[in-house]
Amino acid sequence: MTEEKSLNFLEEIIEEDLRSGKYKTIVTRFPPEPNGYLHMGHATSICLNFGLTAKYGGYSNLRFDDTNPVTEETEYVDNIKADIKWLGFEWKNELYASDYFDTLYEYAIKLINKGLAYVDDSTSEEIALLKGTPTEPGKDSPYRNRSVQENLGLFERMKNGEFADGTHTLRAKIDMAHTNMLMRDPLLYRIKHAHHHRTGDKWCIYPMYDFAHGQSDSIEQITHSICTLEFVPHRELYDWLIEKLEIYPSHQYEFARRNLSYTVMSKRKLLQLVNEGYVNGWDDPRMPTISGMRRRGFTPASIRNFCDRIGIAKRENVTDFSVLEFFLREDLNHAAQRVMAVLDPVKLIITNYEDGKTEEFQSENGPDEASGTRTVPFSKELWIEREDFMEEAAKKWFRLAPGAMVRLKSAYIVRCDSYDKDADGNITAIHCTYLPESRSGNDTSGLKVKGTIHWVSVQHALSAEVRLYDRLFKVENPSSEEGDFKDYINPDSLQIVNAFVEPSLKNAGKDDRYQFLRKGYFCLDEDSTAGQLVFNRTVTLKDAWAKEAQK
RNA sequence: UGGGUUAUGGUGUAAAGGUAGCACAACAGAUUUUGAUUCUGUUUGUCUAGGUUCGAAUCCUAGUAACCCAACCA
């Protein structure tokens, strides 16, 4: 069986580079800025960068792009590393752009000596003004033609801390009339008297992204530097700097960032959700962050499979959330232990079952024979799901209704005889008779019932808090709607219920995955304690009845 | 007449002049002690207009639309 899988455009480039002998082996890097948490968009990049070197040989570095000390913190570094490991990837070297600050400083001096960089005393407003606009050329700064000696002296004084923040910058000397705004004498260094999470107070000048990223790539001899489409205009500058500096020629390639429907994926927006209390932190299970998805119960494999399947290209896109859910369910279907839990309980009383009697049934743990069985206790009074009973059976309804029969999973067939209602019209109890000869495993009743429902024995049940999560936004693309994206938050994205779960869940483990039969996939939340079980719903099961009911 | 990038079913992604394919979604059916899973089948697409060619998603010409670029952020 040779299944031919087509290549994406990056794989094509790499295969050509390998074939032509341009490279013997490839090196990529994942370059997060340690100023926030990783999200699903980063996962795409991680899978891509690490996946490429795994496929073609070579290795990937983890490099923190820590050139802005004001926003960056070590706490983020640790979380980012944990997230990448959890996703299942290993970097060859853990590196920091700040490791290269000395080299970068020398590069700057080289540029000054070549007459290709100058110190500008303009304020940021003045610089912006002289920059022009996309449709109008810029004008030269009055400081543009300083001598090499003067520039050298000023740059050194910048480094020595003789100037206040914002008073001087080092700029490349390219062309103020260039059609590419980034080539209009871009800033290379700025003054920031700030404490850096790694270099401390050694520096008060810090390189800009454009004077750090490509140079770091070059220093690490990255062969394929992969980034998102908004960096396309930077490539011209990326190449210019490498050429003028005469350093190892890394090459930049761009792909379109991945968007997911019903969520937002920018650090800025996610930060707002956290800061303004719409969610409970970066790892809130509704967040598209790696940590949030982990807490929600996503598996690393489901995320990796998703990234592989949706592919990579250069056009704008919004991937349907259902694709992610598909890979989640696919993985969980095999990984999850089956258990019974009733989320919206109503009491079912078996009138012809002996008072005080208890039986034990064996129920399968999973779809594969190998997953084995577990013991579930049964008695006269059970909790069942309120939605599994209808006073008047609908068309195609094959659950409980007056006169109707259902199978209690792994136990007996019961028939509904009557039910109790309170003054408000709420069902308070359902009375049934059971068929002793329909015992699961040796059913001699000869009856075939269409419906099977889950249950939990009242006297054996454990109570648990269950957090039911739904999509965070009501619309597919909150960012493209009128007004503020937060206006489209789904008010029902979290619903907390008190459920009854089968006693085997007493020993639920942190990494265990469960399928609450017929209800969805769940995992233990970190808020869970010995006295109070707390479960998160990862994702529901597909529900054919819900669709039928809508008709 | 700023520059750049991109256009293939509802969504994502293939097809390097030769049968428009795959996945998700949707729909129909079979199996089912989970209305799950599994299995079978069906619907839906090349931005527009010209041109080259026996033959065009692909090549040419002219349009159109969307996105990115004017942070001492990355």
XYZ file of C-alpha atoms (C1' of nucleotides) in Angstrom:
625
model
C 0.000 0.000 0.000
C 1.738 3.104 -1.120
C -0.370 6.076 -0.292
C 0.962 9.066 -2.114
C 0.619 12.167 -0.040
C 1.000 15.432 -1.834
C 3.506 17.946 -0.593
C 2.778 21.391 0.723
C 4.735 24.293 -0.708
C 7.348 24.214 2.060
C 7.966 20.523 1.626
C 8.421 21.138 -2.076
C 10.995 23.843 -1.417
C 12.848 21.659 1.056
C 12.847 18.619 -1.203
C 14.219 20.743 -4.018
C 16.897 22.213 -1.725
C 17.888 18.720 -0.631
C 17.861 17.362 -4.171
C 19.956 20.196 -5.546
C 22.465 19.783 -2.735
C 21.888 23.287 -1.427
C 21.604 21.714 2.022
C 22.547 18.295 3.316
C 20.265 18.653 6.274
C 17.755 21.254 7.362
C 17.468 23.350 10.502
C 14.329 25.180 11.624
C 13.397 27.097 14.722
C 10.340 27.952 16.741
C 10.751 31.567 17.895
C 8.164 32.590 20.502
C 8.345 35.899 22.306
C 8.105 35.180 26.041
C 5.352 37.696 26.656
C 2.275 35.480 26.647
C 0.928 31.978 26.457
C 1.021 29.724 23.435
C -2.223 29.181 21.566
C -3.543 26.969 18.809
C -1.918 29.191 16.184
C 1.460 28.541 17.737
C 0.676 24.834 17.762
C 0.417 24.970 13.973
C 3.819 26.586 13.771
C 5.325 24.123 16.240
C 3.949 21.122 14.365
C 5.183 22.611 11.119
C 8.708 23.491 12.234
C 9.354 20.383 14.268
C 7.451 18.197 11.816
C 9.597 19.300 8.873
C 12.906 18.462 10.533
C 11.499 15.166 11.803
C 10.471 14.289 8.264
C 13.571 15.401 6.401
C 16.294 14.937 8.973
C 17.929 17.767 10.829
C 16.747 19.514 13.938
C 14.770 22.397 15.356
C 15.798 24.967 17.917
C 13.617 26.650 20.443
C 14.580 30.300 20.418
C 12.983 32.903 22.568
C 12.763 36.217 20.792
C 13.429 38.262 23.890
C 14.414 41.672 22.556
C 11.826 43.708 24.425
C 12.564 43.556 28.171
C 9.513 45.613 29.054
C 6.998 42.907 28.226
C 8.928 39.693 28.642
C 9.151 37.446 31.679
C 10.708 34.164 32.729
C 7.321 32.852 33.814
C 6.274 32.796 30.183
C 9.460 30.992 29.178
C 8.665 28.124 31.539
C 5.081 27.809 30.404
C 6.025 27.870 26.745
C 8.541 25.087 27.257
C 5.984 22.993 29.120
C 3.435 23.474 26.342
C 5.831 22.388 23.587
C 6.860 19.299 25.527
C 3.247 18.437 26.183
C 2.544 18.655 22.471
C 5.200 15.994 22.081
C 8.130 17.833 20.540
C 11.769 18.138 21.524
C 14.039 20.970 20.584
C 17.726 20.470 19.979
C 18.911 23.723 21.564
C 17.197 26.101 23.931
C 18.354 29.533 22.827
C 17.578 33.193 23.346
C 17.984 36.173 21.058
C 19.497 37.795 24.141
C 22.337 35.245 23.944
C 23.437 37.172 20.871
C 23.322 40.738 22.196
C 27.135 41.075 22.089
C 27.326 39.746 18.542
C 24.430 41.919 17.473
C 26.193 44.966 18.874
C 29.244 44.126 16.783
C 27.049 43.670 13.729
C 25.670 47.158 14.296
C 29.185 48.609 14.423
C 30.036 46.807 11.216
C 27.061 48.401 9.541
C 28.053 51.854 10.827
C 31.568 51.350 9.540
C 30.199 50.458 6.131
C 28.233 53.696 6.150
C 24.997 51.729 6.259
C 23.686 52.818 9.644
C 23.425 56.077 11.540
C 22.334 57.435 14.873
C 19.194 59.513 14.662
C 18.313 62.086 17.329
C 14.741 62.514 16.088
C 11.782 61.825 18.344
C 9.457 59.002 17.412
C 6.915 61.578 16.195
C 9.496 63.160 13.921
C 10.537 59.806 12.587
C 6.935 58.853 11.883
C 6.370 62.149 10.105
C 9.394 61.791 7.844
C 8.546 58.198 7.087
C 5.828 59.151 4.613
C 2.892 56.864 3.942
C 2.409 53.807 1.771
C 1.483 56.125 -1.090
C 3.911 58.978 -0.418
C 7.697 58.729 -0.165
C 9.451 59.673 3.053
C 12.090 62.321 3.607
C 15.642 62.011 4.866
C 16.306 62.649 8.517
C 18.522 65.693 9.208
C 20.898 63.325 11.043
C 21.201 60.925 8.146
C 24.594 62.055 6.902
C 26.649 62.027 10.049
C 30.183 60.755 9.701
C 31.117 57.205 10.566
C 33.196 58.488 13.480
C 30.348 60.532 14.868
C 27.939 57.596 14.555
C 30.394 55.266 16.235
C 30.803 57.681 19.121
C 27.093 58.276 19.572
C 26.214 54.592 19.356
C 28.766 53.798 22.022
C 27.352 56.519 24.240
C 23.884 55.042 23.666
C 25.219 51.719 24.867
C 26.906 53.338 27.843
C 23.642 54.741 29.051
C 24.429 58.380 28.497
C 21.060 59.075 26.854
C 17.490 58.833 28.032
C 14.958 56.431 26.526
C 13.641 57.606 23.199
C 16.247 60.259 22.537
C 18.346 58.333 20.040
C 18.009 55.367 17.744
C 20.275 53.515 15.397
C 18.805 53.265 11.923
C 19.830 51.457 8.784
C 20.604 53.790 5.903
C 18.663 52.410 2.984
C 16.155 54.537 1.079
C 13.519 56.876 2.492
C 11.587 56.717 -0.763
C 11.465 52.931 -0.980
C 8.071 51.462 -1.935
C 8.455 49.015 0.922
C 7.904 51.029 4.098
C 10.209 48.692 6.005
C 13.147 49.731 3.846
C 12.747 53.437 4.739
C 15.705 53.513 7.127
C 14.305 51.010 9.622
C 15.179 51.301 13.310
C 17.814 48.827 14.405
C 18.373 49.744 18.050
C 16.451 51.730 20.634
C 17.273 52.846 24.141
C 15.396 51.164 26.983
C 16.693 51.479 30.498
C 14.885 48.338 31.527
C 15.722 45.156 33.379
C 15.919 42.161 31.075
C 14.774 38.750 32.295
C 18.090 37.196 31.308
C 20.726 39.882 30.775
C 19.622 41.911 33.780
C 20.916 45.472 33.633
C 23.839 44.810 31.326
C 22.192 46.555 28.399
C 20.199 49.718 27.989
C 19.969 49.435 24.218
C 18.025 46.615 22.651
C 17.851 45.475 19.023
C 14.552 45.628 17.175
C 12.944 42.494 15.774
C 14.397 43.102 12.310
C 17.906 43.391 13.643
C 17.597 40.339 15.878
C 15.502 37.716 14.224
C 17.283 37.218 10.935
C 20.657 37.592 12.586
C 19.752 34.956 15.167
C 18.633 32.669 12.350
C 21.960 33.250 10.673
C 24.011 32.644 13.806
C 22.182 29.342 14.344
C 22.512 28.512 10.647
C 18.794 28.058 10.305
C 18.173 26.881 6.742
C 14.449 27.518 6.571
C 13.088 30.312 8.709
C 9.334 29.890 8.638
C 6.958 32.625 9.720
C 3.505 33.957 8.981
C 2.408 36.050 6.031
C 2.484 39.447 7.710
C 6.275 39.174 7.665
C 6.481 39.008 3.898
C 7.485 42.703 3.622
C 10.204 42.066 6.199
C 11.901 39.544 3.961
C 13.468 42.234 1.818
C 15.070 43.745 4.913
C 15.930 40.297 6.249
C 17.896 39.575 3.091
C 19.433 43.068 2.931
C 20.867 42.817 6.430
C 22.269 39.357 5.865
C 23.884 40.522 2.631
C 25.416 43.684 4.079
C 26.567 41.921 7.229
C 28.030 39.135 5.082
C 26.762 36.410 7.365
C 25.245 32.959 6.858
C 22.298 33.286 4.479
C 19.229 31.903 6.188
C 16.044 32.202 4.155
C 12.608 33.243 5.248
C 9.419 31.540 4.040
C 5.922 32.607 4.931
C 2.646 30.747 5.374
C -0.868 31.904 6.228
C -1.690 31.800 9.925
C -4.456 29.401 10.850
C -7.752 30.694 12.122
C -10.359 28.620 13.887
C -14.060 29.360 13.803
C -15.873 30.499 16.959
C -12.731 31.739 18.656
C -10.093 34.448 18.494
C -6.420 33.784 18.089
C -4.483 36.933 18.788
C -2.449 37.386 21.919
C -3.882 40.855 22.365
C -7.478 39.660 22.283
C -6.827 36.662 24.482
C -5.163 38.968 26.978
C -8.288 41.120 27.038
C -10.462 38.106 27.765
C -8.240 37.261 30.710
C -7.744 40.771 32.066
C -11.365 41.766 31.784
C -12.585 38.596 33.455
C -14.475 37.003 30.596
C -12.596 33.811 31.348
C -10.811 32.496 34.412
C -7.215 32.860 33.314
C -5.026 31.784 30.429
C -5.729 28.132 31.093
C -9.492 28.504 31.217
C -10.788 25.448 29.321
C -12.634 27.715 26.914
C -9.444 29.419 25.789
C -7.720 28.336 22.553
C -4.437 28.393 24.441
C -2.433 25.190 24.673
C -2.775 25.286 28.453
C -6.522 25.872 28.210
C -6.980 23.037 25.772
C -4.882 20.752 27.942
C -7.066 21.539 30.928
C -10.159 21.048 28.814
C -8.978 17.512 28.050
C -7.606 17.779 24.533
C -4.933 15.221 23.740
C -1.610 16.171 22.124
C -2.239 13.629 19.367
C -5.566 15.190 18.457
C -3.911 18.586 18.027
C -1.022 17.136 16.027
C -3.354 15.193 13.747
C -5.444 18.278 13.233
C -2.428 20.368 12.237
C -1.265 17.665 9.838
C -4.632 17.319 8.206
C -5.539 20.947 7.651
C -2.264 21.481 5.853
C -0.396 24.620 5.153
C -0.775 27.245 2.445
C -0.662 30.961 1.810
C -4.274 31.978 1.558
C -6.506 33.427 4.185
C -8.541 30.797 5.969
C -10.910 29.956 8.789
C -10.936 26.288 9.648
C -14.177 24.919 10.984
C -13.999 24.017 14.652
C -15.717 20.720 13.856
C -12.543 19.516 12.173
C -10.657 19.853 15.444
C -13.516 18.142 17.263
C -13.379 15.289 14.808
C -9.725 14.556 15.600
C -10.414 14.993 19.291
C -13.230 12.455 19.280
C -11.247 10.120 17.077
C -8.432 9.983 19.613
C -10.634 9.997 22.695
C -12.857 7.235 21.361
C -9.960 4.835 21.821
C -8.360 6.441 24.851
C -11.394 7.041 27.032
C -12.708 4.705 29.694
C -16.503 4.350 29.532
C -18.406 5.221 32.710
C -21.938 6.248 33.587
C -22.795 9.682 34.915
C -26.151 11.443 35.121
C -25.862 15.167 34.584
C -29.485 16.196 35.014
C -30.906 13.570 37.351
C -34.464 12.372 37.845
C -35.339 9.351 39.975
C -36.413 6.076 38.428
C -38.039 3.580 40.841
C -38.350 -0.082 39.917
C -41.547 -1.060 41.663
C -41.121 -4.806 41.340
C -37.486 -4.810 42.476
C -36.847 -5.976 46.044
C -36.266 -3.201 48.610
C -32.689 -3.037 49.825
C -31.417 -5.514 47.233
C -28.173 -4.772 45.393
C -26.790 -6.463 42.314
C -23.512 -5.981 40.517
C -23.215 -5.851 36.769
C -20.200 -5.974 34.504
C -20.007 -3.203 31.939
C -17.475 -2.745 29.117
C -14.784 -0.143 29.628
C -14.405 0.576 25.959
C -15.183 -0.447 22.417
C -12.220 -2.835 22.197
C -12.449 -6.233 23.839
C -9.063 -5.607 25.443
C -10.287 -2.720 27.519
C -12.080 -5.133 29.845
C -15.019 -4.581 32.134
C -15.790 -3.022 35.487
C -18.362 -3.611 38.179
C -21.370 -1.309 38.456
C -23.831 -1.590 41.386
C -27.574 -1.679 40.754
C -30.550 -1.224 43.057
C -34.254 -0.360 43.217
C -33.786 3.393 42.876
C -31.716 4.869 40.076
C -30.827 8.270 38.725
C -31.461 8.648 35.046
C -31.170 11.579 32.707
C -34.194 13.870 32.788
C -34.036 14.223 29.006
C -34.355 10.467 28.561
C -38.026 10.615 29.534
C -40.919 12.185 27.648
C -44.485 12.393 28.913
C -45.658 12.053 25.358
C -43.318 10.191 23.085
C -42.262 12.150 20.031
C -41.968 10.619 16.601
C -38.930 8.339 16.332
C -38.463 8.607 20.116
C -37.066 5.402 21.483
C -36.282 6.256 25.030
C -38.558 6.249 28.073
C -42.214 7.282 27.928
C -45.368 5.930 29.541
C -45.772 2.349 28.338
C -42.423 2.344 26.548
C -39.515 0.023 27.272
C -35.792 0.722 27.325
C -32.702 -1.199 28.247
C -30.798 0.084 31.258
C -27.232 -0.217 30.027
C -25.624 -3.485 31.160
C -28.675 -4.313 33.317
C -32.359 -4.983 32.703
C -35.082 -3.889 30.373
C -37.662 -1.749 32.159
C -41.124 -0.564 31.207
C -42.489 2.769 32.326
C -45.807 2.431 34.152
C -46.375 5.877 35.626
C -44.690 9.066 36.748
C -45.068 11.772 39.417
C -45.245 15.475 38.813
C -45.066 18.379 41.229
C -47.291 21.460 41.245
C -44.977 23.213 38.758
C -45.251 20.387 36.295
C -41.751 19.009 36.925
C -41.298 15.281 36.785
C -40.250 14.078 40.244
C -40.164 10.305 39.789
C -40.684 7.662 37.153
C -42.132 4.285 38.110
C -41.105 1.227 36.148
C -41.254 -2.550 36.278
C -38.263 -4.570 35.259
C -38.082 -7.830 33.352
C -35.926 -10.250 35.368
C -35.360 -12.495 32.337
C -33.824 -9.601 30.394
C -30.700 -9.602 32.554
C -27.721 -8.329 30.596
C -25.533 -11.141 29.352
C -28.232 -13.845 29.508
C -31.333 -12.220 28.167
C -34.040 -14.798 27.558
C -36.863 -12.327 27.205
C -36.732 -12.377 23.430
C -37.499 -8.660 23.475
C -35.751 -6.182 21.286
C -35.809 -2.610 22.527
C -34.536 0.247 20.465
C -33.246 2.439 23.248
C -30.537 1.963 25.832
C -30.006 4.553 28.540
C -27.378 5.089 31.216
C -28.107 5.214 34.947
C -26.491 5.429 38.374
C -27.739 3.657 41.512
C -29.005 6.264 43.965
C -27.549 4.666 47.060
C -24.145 4.096 45.409
C -23.871 7.361 43.484
C -21.102 9.875 44.011
C -21.921 13.494 43.528
C -19.677 15.568 41.310
C -19.450 19.050 39.921
C -19.447 18.946 36.148
C -18.434 21.913 34.036
C -20.070 21.925 30.658
C -18.161 24.033 28.184
C -19.395 25.318 24.891
C -17.836 27.541 22.233
C -16.628 30.883 23.560
C -18.233 32.947 20.808
C -21.645 32.948 19.204
C -20.379 33.765 15.733
C -17.932 32.046 13.425
C -15.536 34.916 13.099
C -15.842 37.371 16.010
C -12.995 39.509 14.698
C -14.689 40.274 11.422
C -18.032 41.307 12.948
C -19.164 44.877 13.524
C -18.088 46.430 16.795
C -16.076 44.843 19.536
C -15.304 41.146 19.330
C -16.302 40.783 22.971
C -19.891 41.653 22.079
C -20.093 38.203 20.539
C -19.086 36.157 23.547
C -21.380 33.208 24.154
C -23.025 33.814 27.557
C -23.611 30.065 27.925
C -20.044 28.998 27.283
C -19.853 27.556 30.810
C -22.619 25.775 32.613
C -21.962 24.120 35.963
C -24.131 21.224 37.069
C -24.247 18.861 40.024
C -24.168 15.358 38.674
C -24.308 11.818 40.035
C -21.541 9.556 38.844
C -20.872 5.865 39.266
C -18.720 4.892 42.267
C -15.734 3.723 40.196
C -14.979 7.392 39.569
C -13.880 7.735 43.179
C -10.399 6.848 41.960
C -10.393 9.061 38.899
C -6.881 10.139 37.978
C -5.558 13.412 36.667
C -4.587 12.101 33.267
C -7.477 9.701 32.843
C -9.913 10.251 30.029
C -13.513 9.274 30.392
C -16.488 8.923 28.204
C -19.599 9.597 30.226
C -21.792 7.224 28.292
C -23.968 9.014 25.752
C -22.952 12.424 27.142
C -19.440 13.145 25.955
C -15.787 13.016 26.887
C -14.725 14.297 30.282
C -11.616 14.650 32.394
C -10.867 15.515 35.980
C -10.227 19.211 36.553
C -7.323 20.380 38.665
C -9.839 21.969 41.054
C -10.948 18.488 42.010
C -10.314 17.471 45.641
C -10.792 14.315 47.692
C -14.081 15.702 48.965
C -15.374 17.178 45.734
C -14.935 15.668 42.309
C -14.828 18.201 39.490
C -15.012 17.172 35.845
C -14.620 19.176 32.653
C -16.519 18.293 29.546
C -13.953 18.118 26.762
C -16.423 17.626 23.931
C -19.875 16.158 23.481
C -20.562 13.020 21.529
C -22.169 13.404 18.142
C -25.868 13.497 18.763
C -28.117 12.172 16.001
C -31.214 12.568 18.156
C -30.549 16.271 18.690
C -30.604 16.704 14.933
C -33.726 14.608 14.585
C -35.440 16.623 17.325
C -34.688 19.860 15.522
C -36.706 18.819 12.517
C -0.537 53.644 -12.160
C 2.338 53.133 -3.921
C 4.279 48.156 -2.746
C 3.295 43.140 -1.420
C 0.299 38.459 -0.868
C -3.837 35.414 -2.194
C -8.255 33.556 -5.091
C -10.689 25.571 -6.261
C -17.693 22.742 -2.973
C -20.404 25.252 3.292
C -14.945 24.773 5.474
C -9.752 23.305 4.862
C -6.505 21.335 1.267
C -4.707 18.496 -3.516
C -4.322 18.172 -8.882
C 3.058 21.008 -12.228
C -1.649 21.333 -20.166
C -4.950 15.277 -20.115
C -11.033 11.773 -15.547
C -11.286 18.256 -10.559
C -9.353 14.258 -5.677
C -9.028 13.865 -0.108
C -10.761 15.319 4.898
C -14.490 17.768 7.845
C -19.535 19.269 7.552
C -24.416 18.097 5.468
C -27.884 14.312 3.705
C -29.654 8.993 3.097
C -29.140 3.907 4.590
C -26.935 -0.653 7.329
C -25.057 -2.431 12.063
C -25.325 -1.206 17.300
C -27.077 -3.194 25.006
C -23.857 4.411 23.837
C -29.368 7.795 18.668
C -21.664 7.005 20.023
C -18.202 4.062 17.206
C -18.009 1.286 12.524
C -19.651 0.494 7.388
C -22.097 1.970 2.566
C -23.862 5.679 -0.562
C -25.313 10.931 -2.101
C -25.224 16.385 -2.828
C -22.160 20.657 -3.507
C -16.462 23.688 -6.425
C -11.992 26.032 -10.278
C -13.211 34.901 -8.889
C -14.849 37.436 -13.873
C -14.225 38.361 -19.218
C -11.476 37.358 -23.349
C -7.417 34.498 -25.722
C -3.749 30.219 -26.931
C -4.581 24.811 -27.430
C -7.250 18.712 -29.938
C -7.615 19.695 -24.618
C -6.867 25.025 -19.423
C -7.894 25.155 -12.213
C -3.028 25.135 -14.613
C -0.362 29.153 -20.009
C -1.368 34.567 -21.972
C -4.152 39.465 -21.633
C -7.401 42.635 -19.060
C -10.326 43.129 -14.895
C -12.514 42.090 -9.837
C -12.262 40.928 -4.659
C -9.877 39.962 0.053
C -5.748 40.551 3.219
C -0.844 42.841 4.794
C 2.584 47.399 5.103
C 2.901 54.328 7.782
C 4.811 50.514 16.594
C 11.465 53.152 19.568
C 5.996 45.525 19.276
C 7.223 40.714 17.560
